[in-house]
Short mmCIF file of C-alpha atoms in Angstrom, two decimals:
data_model
loop_
_atom_site.label_atom_id
_atom_site.label_comp_id
_atom_site.label_asym_id
_atom_site.label_seq_id
_atom_site.Cartn_x
_atom_site.Cartn_y
_atom_site.Cartn_z
CA MET N 173 58.83 182.76 178.12
CA ASN N 174 60.22 185.77 176.20
CA ARG N 175 62.48 186.16 173.31
CA ASN N 176 65.69 186.55 175.50
CA ASP N 177 64.85 183.52 177.33
CA GLU N 178 64.55 181.42 174.24
CA VAL N 179 67.85 182.52 172.94
CA LYS N 180 69.66 181.81 176.17
CA ASP N 181 68.03 178.22 176.19
CA MET N 182 69.30 177.47 172.69
CA GLU N 183 72.77 178.34 173.64
CA GLU N 184 72.67 176.37 176.63
CA ARG N 185 71.71 173.33 174.68
CA SER N 186 74.18 174.00 171.66
CA ASP N 187 77.10 174.23 174.55
CA SER N 188 75.78 170.77 175.66
CA SER N 189 76.22 169.17 172.12
CA LYS N 190 79.39 169.98 171.70
CA THR N 191 80.50 168.93 175.03
CA GLU N 192 78.97 165.77 174.42
CA LEU N 193 80.88 165.49 170.73
CA ALA N 194 83.98 166.28 172.48
CA ASN N 195 83.78 163.67 174.88
CA ARG N 196 83.02 160.90 172.20
CA ILE N 197 85.93 161.94 170.36
CA ALA N 198 88.27 161.53 173.30
CA ASN N 199 86.98 158.28 174.21
CA GLN N 200 87.56 157.14 170.60
CA SER N 201 91.03 158.38 170.55
CA ARG N 202 91.65 156.75 173.80
CA ARG N 203 90.31 153.59 172.45
CA ALA N 204 92.37 153.74 169.50
CA SER N 205 95.54 154.46 171.22
CA ASN N 206 94.86 151.41 173.39
CA ALA N 207 94.58 148.98 170.29
CA TYR N 208 97.64 150.46 168.73
CA GLN N 209 99.50 149.97 171.81
CA SER N 210 97.89 146.32 172.36
CA LEU N 211 98.91 145.60 168.77
CA GLY N 212 102.26 147.04 169.35
CA ASN N 213 102.95 145.00 172.56
CA GLY N 214 101.61 141.86 170.54
CA ALA N 215 104.18 142.33 167.76
CA ALA N 216 106.90 142.95 170.20
CA ARG N 217 105.78 139.61 172.01
CA MET N 218 105.96 137.96 168.36
CA ILE N 219 109.58 139.29 167.63
CA ARG N 220 110.88 138.34 171.05
CA TRP N 221 109.43 134.81 170.57
CA PHE N 222 111.09 134.58 167.04
CA SER N 223 114.31 135.98 168.09
CA THR N 224 114.34 133.66 170.95
CA LEU N 225 113.50 130.70 168.97
CA LEU N 226 116.08 131.88 166.25
CA ASP N 227 118.57 131.96 169.00
CA LYS N 228 117.61 128.59 170.46
CA THR N 229 117.80 127.20 166.96
CA LEU N 230 120.79 128.51 165.61
CA PHE N 231 122.87 128.39 168.87
CA ASN N 232 121.51 125.02 169.94
CA THR N 233 124.12 121.97 169.20
CA LYS N 234 121.02 119.73 168.38
CA TYR N 235 120.20 121.37 165.09
CA PRO N 236 123.54 122.39 163.15
CA LYS N 237 122.97 120.15 160.17
CA ILE N 238 119.21 121.40 159.84
CA VAL N 239 120.48 125.15 159.99
CA SER N 240 123.40 124.45 157.52
CA LEU N 241 120.92 122.57 155.06
CA ILE N 242 118.55 125.26 155.09
CA LEU N 243 121.22 127.84 154.54
CA ALA N 244 122.69 125.84 151.57
CA VAL N 245 119.35 126.01 149.99
CA ILE N 246 118.85 129.36 150.18
CA LEU N 247 122.45 130.20 148.66
CA TYR N 248 121.95 127.69 145.86
CA LEU N 249 118.53 129.30 144.93
CA VAL N 250 120.28 132.46 145.13
CA ALA N 251 123.36 131.65 142.96
CA ASN N 252 121.25 129.66 140.43
CA TYR N 253 118.43 132.34 140.09
CA ASN N 254 119.74 133.32 136.51
CA SER N 255 120.03 129.70 135.13
CA GLN N 256 116.56 128.81 136.70
CA SER N 257 115.42 132.05 134.89
CA SER N 258 116.99 130.48 131.50
CA LEU N 259 115.29 127.20 132.16
CA TYR N 260 111.99 128.56 132.07
CA THR N 261 112.91 130.73 129.17
CA THR N 262 113.76 127.72 127.21
CA THR N 263 110.66 126.18 127.59
CA LEU N 264 109.36 128.60 125.13
CA ASN N 265 111.77 127.16 122.23
CA SER N 266 110.50 124.87 119.58
CA SER N 267 111.65 122.11 117.55
CA ARG N 268 110.70 120.51 114.21
CA ASP N 269 111.73 117.41 112.36
CA LEU N 270 112.27 117.25 108.55
CA THR N 271 113.08 113.66 107.08
CA ASN N 272 114.63 112.79 103.69
CA VAL N 273 115.94 116.26 102.91
CA SER N 274 118.12 116.11 99.97
CA VAL N 275 122.07 116.06 100.10
CA THR N 276 123.84 118.20 97.31
CA ALA N 277 127.51 118.66 96.89
CA LYS N 278 130.05 121.18 95.90
CA TYR N 279 132.46 119.74 93.57
CA ASN N 280 133.81 119.84 89.98
CA ALA N 281 131.45 117.31 88.41
CA ASP N 282 133.24 117.57 85.08
CA THR N 283 136.56 116.24 86.66
CA PHE N 284 135.35 113.92 89.32
CA GLU N 285 133.01 111.30 89.97
CA LEU N 286 131.46 111.19 93.31
CA SER N 287 130.36 108.14 95.19
CA GLY N 288 129.43 107.50 98.87
CA LEU N 289 127.39 110.81 99.37
CA PRO N 290 124.04 109.82 100.98
CA SER N 291 121.11 111.20 98.69
CA SER N 292 119.33 112.55 101.92
CA ALA N 293 119.47 113.30 105.55
CA ASP N 294 117.21 113.96 108.61
CA VAL N 295 117.42 117.32 110.11
CA THR N 296 116.14 118.70 113.44
CA ILE N 297 115.40 122.44 113.69
CA VAL N 298 115.40 124.13 117.13
CA GLY N 299 114.79 127.63 118.12
CA GLY N 300 111.94 130.02 118.81
CA ALA N 301 108.65 128.79 117.26
CA ASN N 302 108.33 131.61 114.78
CA ALA N 303 111.88 131.09 113.62
CA VAL N 304 111.61 127.15 113.73
CA THR N 305 108.12 127.59 111.49
CA ALA N 306 109.93 129.81 108.97
CA ALA N 307 113.08 127.85 108.69
CA ALA N 308 110.81 124.48 108.31
CA ALA N 309 109.01 126.36 105.35
CA SER N 310 111.98 127.50 103.52
CA ASN N 311 114.20 125.88 100.63
CA GLY N 312 116.86 124.69 102.89
CA VAL N 313 119.15 122.16 101.79
CA ILE N 314 122.01 119.77 103.27
CA VAL N 315 125.18 120.55 101.51
CA ALA N 316 128.91 118.69 101.45
CA ASP N 317 131.40 121.28 100.62
CA LEU N 318 133.92 119.16 98.75
CA GLU N 319 135.90 122.00 96.81
CA GLY N 320 139.43 121.90 97.00
CA LEU N 321 139.44 118.16 97.75
CA THR N 322 141.51 115.76 95.48
CA GLU N 323 141.18 112.41 94.03
CA GLY N 324 140.69 109.77 96.72
CA THR N 325 138.42 109.06 100.02
CA HIS N 326 137.56 111.79 102.42
CA GLN N 327 135.28 112.31 105.70
CA VAL N 328 133.43 115.39 105.18
CA ASN N 329 130.79 117.37 107.32
CA LEU N 330 127.30 117.87 106.08
CA GLU N 331 125.90 121.44 106.72
CA GLY N 332 122.38 123.06 106.59
CA GLU N 333 122.30 126.18 104.23
CA GLY N 334 119.10 128.41 103.68
CA TYR N 335 117.20 127.66 107.06
CA GLY N 336 118.22 131.11 108.62
CA ASP N 337 120.44 132.28 111.60
CA ASN N 338 117.97 132.17 114.16
CA VAL N 339 117.73 128.43 114.46
CA SER N 340 120.32 125.50 115.32
CA LEU N 341 120.41 122.46 113.13
CA LYS N 342 120.94 118.64 114.05
CA ILE N 343 121.69 116.73 111.20
CA ASN N 344 121.58 112.69 110.99
CA PRO N 345 123.99 111.67 109.46
CA SER N 346 126.45 114.65 110.39
CA ASN N 347 129.01 113.52 107.96
CA ALA N 348 129.99 110.93 105.21
CA ILE N 349 132.73 109.06 103.70
CA ILE N 350 132.83 109.93 100.05
CA THR N 351 135.27 109.11 97.38
CA LEU N 352 136.16 111.19 94.30
CA LYS N 353 137.81 109.54 91.22
CA LYS N 354 138.73 111.45 87.96
CA LYS N 355 136.68 110.94 85.03
CA THR N 356 137.94 109.79 81.48
CA THR N 357 136.10 109.46 78.30
CA GLN N 358 135.16 106.29 76.15
CA GLN N 359 133.26 105.57 73.12
CA PHE N 360 130.39 103.33 72.77
CA ASP N 361 128.11 101.81 69.92
CA LEU N 362 124.70 102.44 70.15
CA SER N 363 121.83 99.87 70.31
CA TYR N 364 117.89 100.86 70.96
CA ASP N 365 114.96 99.86 72.75
CA TYR N 366 111.29 100.67 71.83
CA ILE N 367 109.53 102.04 75.14
CA ASN N 368 105.59 102.32 75.75
CA LYS N 369 104.91 99.90 73.36
CA ASP N 370 101.56 99.32 75.16
CA LYS N 371 100.58 102.56 74.13
CA MET N 372 100.95 102.07 70.44
CA ASP N 373 98.10 100.49 68.59
CA SER N 374 98.81 96.80 68.01
CA VAL N 375 98.04 96.42 64.39
CA TYR N 376 101.12 98.66 63.88
CA SER N 377 104.74 97.64 63.79
CA VAL N 378 107.83 99.36 64.24
CA GLY N 379 111.06 98.69 62.09
CA THR N 380 114.68 99.18 62.41
CA PRO N 381 115.38 102.90 63.10
CA THR N 382 118.17 104.87 61.49
CA PHE N 383 120.26 106.94 63.75
CA SER N 384 122.06 110.22 62.98
CA SER N 385 125.22 108.79 64.90
CA THR N 386 125.78 105.24 65.85
CA ARG N 387 128.45 106.12 68.44
CA VAL N 388 128.74 108.35 71.61
CA ASN N 389 131.19 109.48 74.14
CA VAL N 390 130.57 108.37 77.71
CA ARG N 391 132.68 110.04 80.35
CA ALA N 392 133.02 108.54 84.14
CA SER N 393 135.69 106.89 86.00
CA LYS N 394 137.52 103.99 84.75
CA ASP N 395 135.77 101.75 87.13
CA THR N 396 132.37 102.74 85.97
CA LEU N 397 133.43 102.43 82.36
CA SER N 398 134.38 99.04 82.88
CA THR N 399 131.00 98.11 84.10
CA ILE N 400 129.10 99.62 81.02
CA SER N 401 128.04 97.03 78.45
CA PHE N 402 125.78 98.88 76.38
CA VAL N 403 124.47 102.36 75.45
CA LYS N 404 120.66 102.24 74.31
CA ALA N 405 118.67 104.88 72.82
CA LEU N 406 115.17 104.86 74.39
CA ILE N 407 112.74 105.12 71.49
CA ASP N 408 109.05 106.10 72.81
CA VAL N 409 106.50 104.76 70.54
CA SER N 410 103.36 105.91 72.19
CA GLY N 411 100.46 106.71 69.61
CA GLN N 412 102.37 106.31 66.51
CA SER N 413 100.89 104.87 63.56
CA ALA N 414 103.20 106.30 60.63
CA ASP N 415 106.80 106.64 60.12
CA PHE N 416 108.39 109.22 62.74
CA GLU N 417 111.30 110.97 63.90
CA GLN N 418 112.41 111.95 67.43
CA ASP N 419 115.33 112.64 69.56
CA ALA N 420 115.92 109.74 71.97
CA LEU N 421 117.35 109.52 75.32
CA LEU N 422 120.45 107.77 75.85
CA VAL N 423 120.99 105.40 78.80
CA ALA N 424 124.20 103.52 79.82
CA TYR N 425 123.41 99.83 81.06
CA ASP N 426 125.37 97.15 82.91
CA SER N 427 125.46 93.61 81.70
CA GLN N 428 122.55 92.90 84.14
CA GLY N 429 120.48 95.78 82.43
CA GLN N 430 120.77 98.01 85.29
CA PRO N 431 121.21 101.63 84.26
CA VAL N 432 124.80 102.80 84.95
CA ASN N 433 125.21 106.75 86.38
CA ALA N 434 127.32 108.36 83.63
CA ASP N 435 127.83 111.46 81.47
CA ILE N 436 126.60 110.79 77.87
CA PHE N 437 127.69 113.11 75.07
CA PRO N 438 125.30 113.93 73.58
CA LYS N 439 122.44 113.03 75.91
CA THR N 440 120.06 112.29 72.85
CA VAL N 441 120.33 110.99 69.37
CA HIS N 442 118.23 111.83 66.60
CA VAL N 443 116.29 108.59 65.19
CA SER N 444 114.18 107.97 62.22
CA VAL N 445 111.54 104.98 62.72
CA PRO N 446 109.50 103.39 59.84
CA VAL N 447 106.02 102.14 61.01
CA THR N 448 104.22 99.42 59.08
CA SER N 449 101.15 97.38 59.49
CA PRO N 450 102.21 93.93 58.52
CA ASN N 451 99.07 91.40 58.40
CA LYS N 452 98.30 87.96 57.37
CA THR N 453 94.92 86.19 56.94
CA VAL N 454 94.98 82.38 58.06
CA PRO N 455 92.50 79.85 58.38
CA ILE N 456 90.83 78.81 61.76
CA GLU N 457 91.34 75.28 63.22
CA VAL N 458 89.46 73.73 66.05
CA GLU N 459 91.61 71.81 68.32
CA VAL N 460 89.36 69.02 70.16
CA SER N 461 90.46 67.55 73.28
CA GLY N 462 88.94 64.81 75.55
CA SER N 463 85.96 62.69 74.47
CA VAL N 464 82.11 63.32 74.40
CA PRO N 465 80.51 61.27 76.99
CA ASP N 466 77.61 58.77 76.67
CA GLY N 467 78.78 57.00 73.61
CA GLN N 468 78.42 60.05 71.53
CA ALA N 469 80.98 61.84 69.15
CA ILE N 470 81.15 65.12 67.24
CA ALA N 471 79.34 64.64 63.97
CA GLY N 472 80.23 68.43 62.69
CA ILE N 473 81.43 71.55 63.82
CA SER N 474 80.60 75.12 61.98
CA MET N 475 82.01 78.39 62.65
CA ASP N 476 80.75 81.69 62.04
CA GLN N 477 84.30 82.72 60.98
CA GLN N 478 86.65 80.76 59.02
CA THR N 479 89.52 82.77 58.63
CA VAL N 480 91.33 85.58 60.91
CA THR N 481 93.62 88.42 60.10
CA ILE N 482 96.51 88.69 62.18
CA TYR N 483 98.91 91.49 62.66
CA GLY N 484 102.77 91.27 63.91
CA PRO N 485 106.37 91.57 62.48
CA GLU N 486 106.75 90.18 59.18
CA SER N 487 109.32 87.41 60.37
CA VAL N 488 106.67 86.26 62.81
CA LEU N 489 103.74 86.06 60.37
CA GLY N 490 106.01 84.22 57.70
CA GLN N 491 106.00 81.27 60.11
CA ILE N 492 102.41 81.05 60.83
CA ASP N 493 99.71 79.24 58.60
CA LYS N 494 96.85 78.82 61.15
CA VAL N 495 95.35 79.81 64.19
CA VAL N 496 93.95 77.26 66.60
CA VAL N 497 90.61 77.60 68.89
CA THR N 498 90.43 74.99 71.66
CA LEU N 499 87.29 72.90 72.44
CA ASN N 500 86.99 70.44 75.47
CA ALA N 501 84.74 67.68 74.10
CA SER N 502 84.16 66.26 77.59
CA SER N 503 81.95 69.05 78.44
CA ILE N 504 79.36 68.62 75.82
CA THR N 505 76.44 66.61 76.16
CA LYS N 506 74.02 67.78 73.48
CA ASP N 507 74.01 69.81 70.06
CA SER N 508 75.50 73.42 71.35
CA THR N 509 76.27 76.73 70.25
CA ILE N 510 79.55 77.83 71.96
CA MET N 511 81.86 80.89 71.95
CA ARG N 512 85.40 80.34 72.10
CA PRO N 513 88.55 82.74 72.29
CA ILE N 514 91.06 82.83 69.64
CA THR N 515 94.35 81.90 70.71
CA LEU N 516 96.79 83.87 69.04
CA PRO N 517 100.37 82.53 68.24
CA THR N 518 103.54 83.91 70.12
CA GLY N 519 104.52 87.07 68.59
CA VAL N 520 101.43 88.11 66.97
CA ASN N 521 100.44 91.51 67.95
CA SER N 522 96.68 91.28 67.45
CA SER N 523 93.99 89.95 65.16
CA ASN N 524 90.64 91.64 63.63
CA ILE N 525 88.65 89.00 65.66
CA ASN N 526 88.97 87.91 69.30
CA GLN N 527 86.77 85.10 69.37
CA ILE N 528 84.49 82.78 67.31
CA THR N 529 80.94 81.14 67.56
CA MET N 530 80.75 77.42 66.91
CA THR N 531 77.73 75.25 66.42
CA VAL N 532 78.56 71.54 67.78
CA THR N 533 76.37 68.61 66.77
CA LEU N 534 76.78 65.30 68.14
CA GLY N 535 76.06 61.80 66.77
CA GLU N 536 76.39 57.99 67.75
CA ALA N 537 80.17 57.25 68.38
CA SER N 538 81.84 54.32 66.32
CA SER N 539 85.06 52.86 65.97
CA ARG N 540 86.96 50.50 63.64
CA GLN N 541 90.47 49.27 63.52
CA ILE N 542 92.72 49.87 60.39
CA ASP N 543 95.61 47.50 60.03
CA ASP N 544 98.92 47.68 58.21
CA VAL N 545 99.47 51.47 58.92
CA PRO N 546 103.05 52.20 58.02
CA ILE N 547 105.50 53.42 60.73
CA TYR N 548 107.77 56.02 60.01
CA TYR N 549 110.65 57.83 61.61
CA ARG N 550 111.53 61.12 62.40
CA ASN N 551 114.43 63.23 63.67
CA ASN N 552 117.00 60.80 62.29
CA VAL N 553 119.66 63.60 62.84
CA ASN N 554 122.73 61.24 63.30
CA ASN N 555 121.81 59.19 59.96
CA TYR N 556 121.57 55.83 61.80
CA LYS N 557 120.73 52.61 59.99
CA ALA N 558 117.98 50.77 61.71
CA SER N 559 115.87 47.73 61.33
CA SER N 560 112.88 45.92 63.26
CA PRO N 561 114.29 42.52 64.61
CA ASP N 562 111.02 40.82 63.46
CA ASN N 563 110.95 42.85 60.17
CA LYS N 564 107.84 44.62 61.39
CA THR N 565 107.00 47.85 59.48
CA THR N 566 103.32 48.37 60.27
CA THR N 567 100.86 48.64 63.31
CA SER N 568 97.05 48.87 63.82
CA VAL N 569 95.24 51.94 64.69
CA ILE N 570 91.63 52.32 65.92
CA VAL N 571 89.51 55.25 64.42
CA THR N 572 86.86 56.50 66.44
CA GLY N 573 84.10 59.07 65.51
CA THR N 574 80.83 59.09 64.00
CA GLU N 575 80.07 56.36 61.41
CA ASP N 576 80.21 58.89 58.52
CA ASN N 577 83.37 60.64 59.72
CA ILE N 578 85.46 57.47 59.94
CA ALA N 579 84.05 55.63 56.83
CA GLY N 580 86.31 56.83 54.48
CA ILE N 581 89.51 57.01 56.36
CA THR N 582 92.29 54.45 55.23
CA ALA N 583 95.84 53.57 56.35
CA ASP N 584 97.46 55.97 53.90
CA ASP N 585 95.64 58.89 55.86
CA ILE N 586 97.34 58.02 59.37
CA ARG N 587 100.82 59.03 60.26
CA VAL N 588 102.44 56.71 62.92
CA TYR N 589 106.06 57.37 63.68
CA VAL N 590 108.96 57.03 66.33
CA ASP N 591 111.18 60.09 66.98
CA MET N 592 114.86 58.75 67.00
CA LYS N 593 116.39 62.51 67.81
CA ASP N 594 117.74 60.62 70.95
CA ALA N 595 118.66 57.21 69.28
CA VAL N 596 121.81 55.62 70.62
CA ALA N 597 123.29 52.31 68.73
CA GLY N 598 122.10 49.14 69.71
CA LEU N 599 118.58 47.32 70.32
CA GLN N 600 115.83 49.83 72.13
CA ASP N 601 112.44 50.67 72.45
CA PHE N 602 110.63 53.96 70.97
CA PRO N 603 107.57 55.18 72.16
CA LEU N 604 104.98 54.96 69.19
CA GLU N 605 103.23 58.33 68.39
CA VAL N 606 100.39 59.20 66.00
CA ASP N 607 99.49 62.58 64.34
CA GLN N 608 95.76 63.27 65.47
CA PRO N 609 93.49 64.23 62.15
CA SER N 610 92.73 68.35 61.99
CA GLY N 611 89.31 69.12 62.49
CA GLY N 612 88.75 67.35 65.88
CA LEU N 613 85.87 65.00 64.66
CA VAL N 614 88.04 61.71 64.37
CA LYS N 615 90.28 60.52 67.07
CA TYR N 616 92.96 57.84 66.54
CA THR N 617 93.99 55.52 69.27
CA LEU N 618 97.34 53.16 68.78
CA THR N 619 96.85 49.52 69.60
CA GLU N 620 100.50 49.25 71.00
CA SER N 621 102.61 51.84 72.57
CA THR N 622 106.29 50.88 71.61
CA TYR N 623 108.21 49.88 68.51
CA THR N 624 111.68 48.00 68.79
CA LEU N 625 114.48 48.94 66.50
CA ASN N 626 118.01 47.75 66.26
CA VAL N 627 120.10 50.85 65.45
CA LEU N 628 123.09 49.67 63.66
CA GLY N 629 125.15 52.68 63.18
CA VAL N 630 125.78 55.81 60.93
CA SER N 631 124.55 55.37 57.52
CA ASN N 632 126.21 57.10 54.28
CA ASP N 633 122.68 57.37 53.27
CA ASP N 634 121.79 60.88 53.35
CA ALA N 635 118.08 59.87 52.54
CA ASN N 636 117.78 58.76 56.41
CA THR N 637 117.66 62.21 57.75
CA ASP N 638 114.36 62.40 56.18
CA GLU N 639 111.08 61.00 57.47
CA GLY N 640 110.66 57.48 56.12
CA THR N 641 109.45 53.93 57.30
CA GLY N 642 111.63 51.97 59.61
CA VAL N 643 113.39 49.00 58.11
CA ASN N 644 112.50 49.90 54.35
CA ASN N 645 114.46 52.93 54.87
CA GLY N 646 116.95 51.95 57.57
#
């Protein structure tokens, strides 16, 4: 095949390919057109079906209520779209509760006394989350504005201040019934109290303070002033060990010792306070109770300390001549070394020792009866004459202890008495009593418990007020 034939053959194949491509494109176009036409026909049938269904529903007498309900719901949703949007928006708000927020009042405190205002209130803060957080952290307060009000009772609103403008507040209580009373001034004498005495060393005592002024002015309503019983200077003695001066706070009190809210002028008073350390050295005495078991008695008691130095006001120390240490003999069964605390008398602040060590030795118990012990009377405050119907003036006493300890005891050592404090005229029985000996080594027991006296009446003999024996001095 020559060159021209090859060229001709290639042109024929090219024309054939083009014809085939054109046929494929034409076939695809016909299929797409058929698909679009089928889709359009389907959509048209769907529209016609829906239209027919809508016509049957809307214009059918069976469904008017259903149609009306659907239309009403649609209209409601459309009409309330903005409200629904607002509802979803408010869910973004926040709230915070504050409790016990201080309540203050705006009024002339120099002129009026205020009562009835609550000291605190609860607050609910509502608003945007950031605004609520900022308001809760602020120094907001609750205020009652009383300016312009006169004396009397008023209902006032409580309002918040300092919380910002981007939040709303709910205050509980939201109002209060308050009373304003005009103030007046009255003078009071000063008294005083020492405070924090437990923070002052007990070996020191404070004396009577000296005041720069002994009267103060108190300003309050007449009703409040009438409740004030005294005004005290509260003198703080913390850590004081020598004479000192200070400005003591003044406080008004009612008759029950409760503070009264009033204006005091001046609020403090200058005081000078003497500080001393009064003390006294007194003997230590053992007071024995109970009896040693198993037929034994205390033969002797020795102590590592014989005296104690006590500290307190001089008026108290002057009435004290001993300090007592107690010992229960019923718990001792053999010779023992015992530590016992020192019991300080009432009014004594402290002592140089708090306890002693005593050595207790035992011995065989022995008893003997002492007769002809005189009977005395005490506290014949009404100066009665009295006599025993059988002229009896003595009794018997049993003394118990170790033989050595009771050997030297005589009737003169024993004091038996009746107490005539409650005596009345006539024949009556009095309980007999006996003073136990000091030291606790010997015990006295009465052989009879009562003593009969015939109380005759008032005596002109002043000696009857003193201690004496019954009929011999009656």
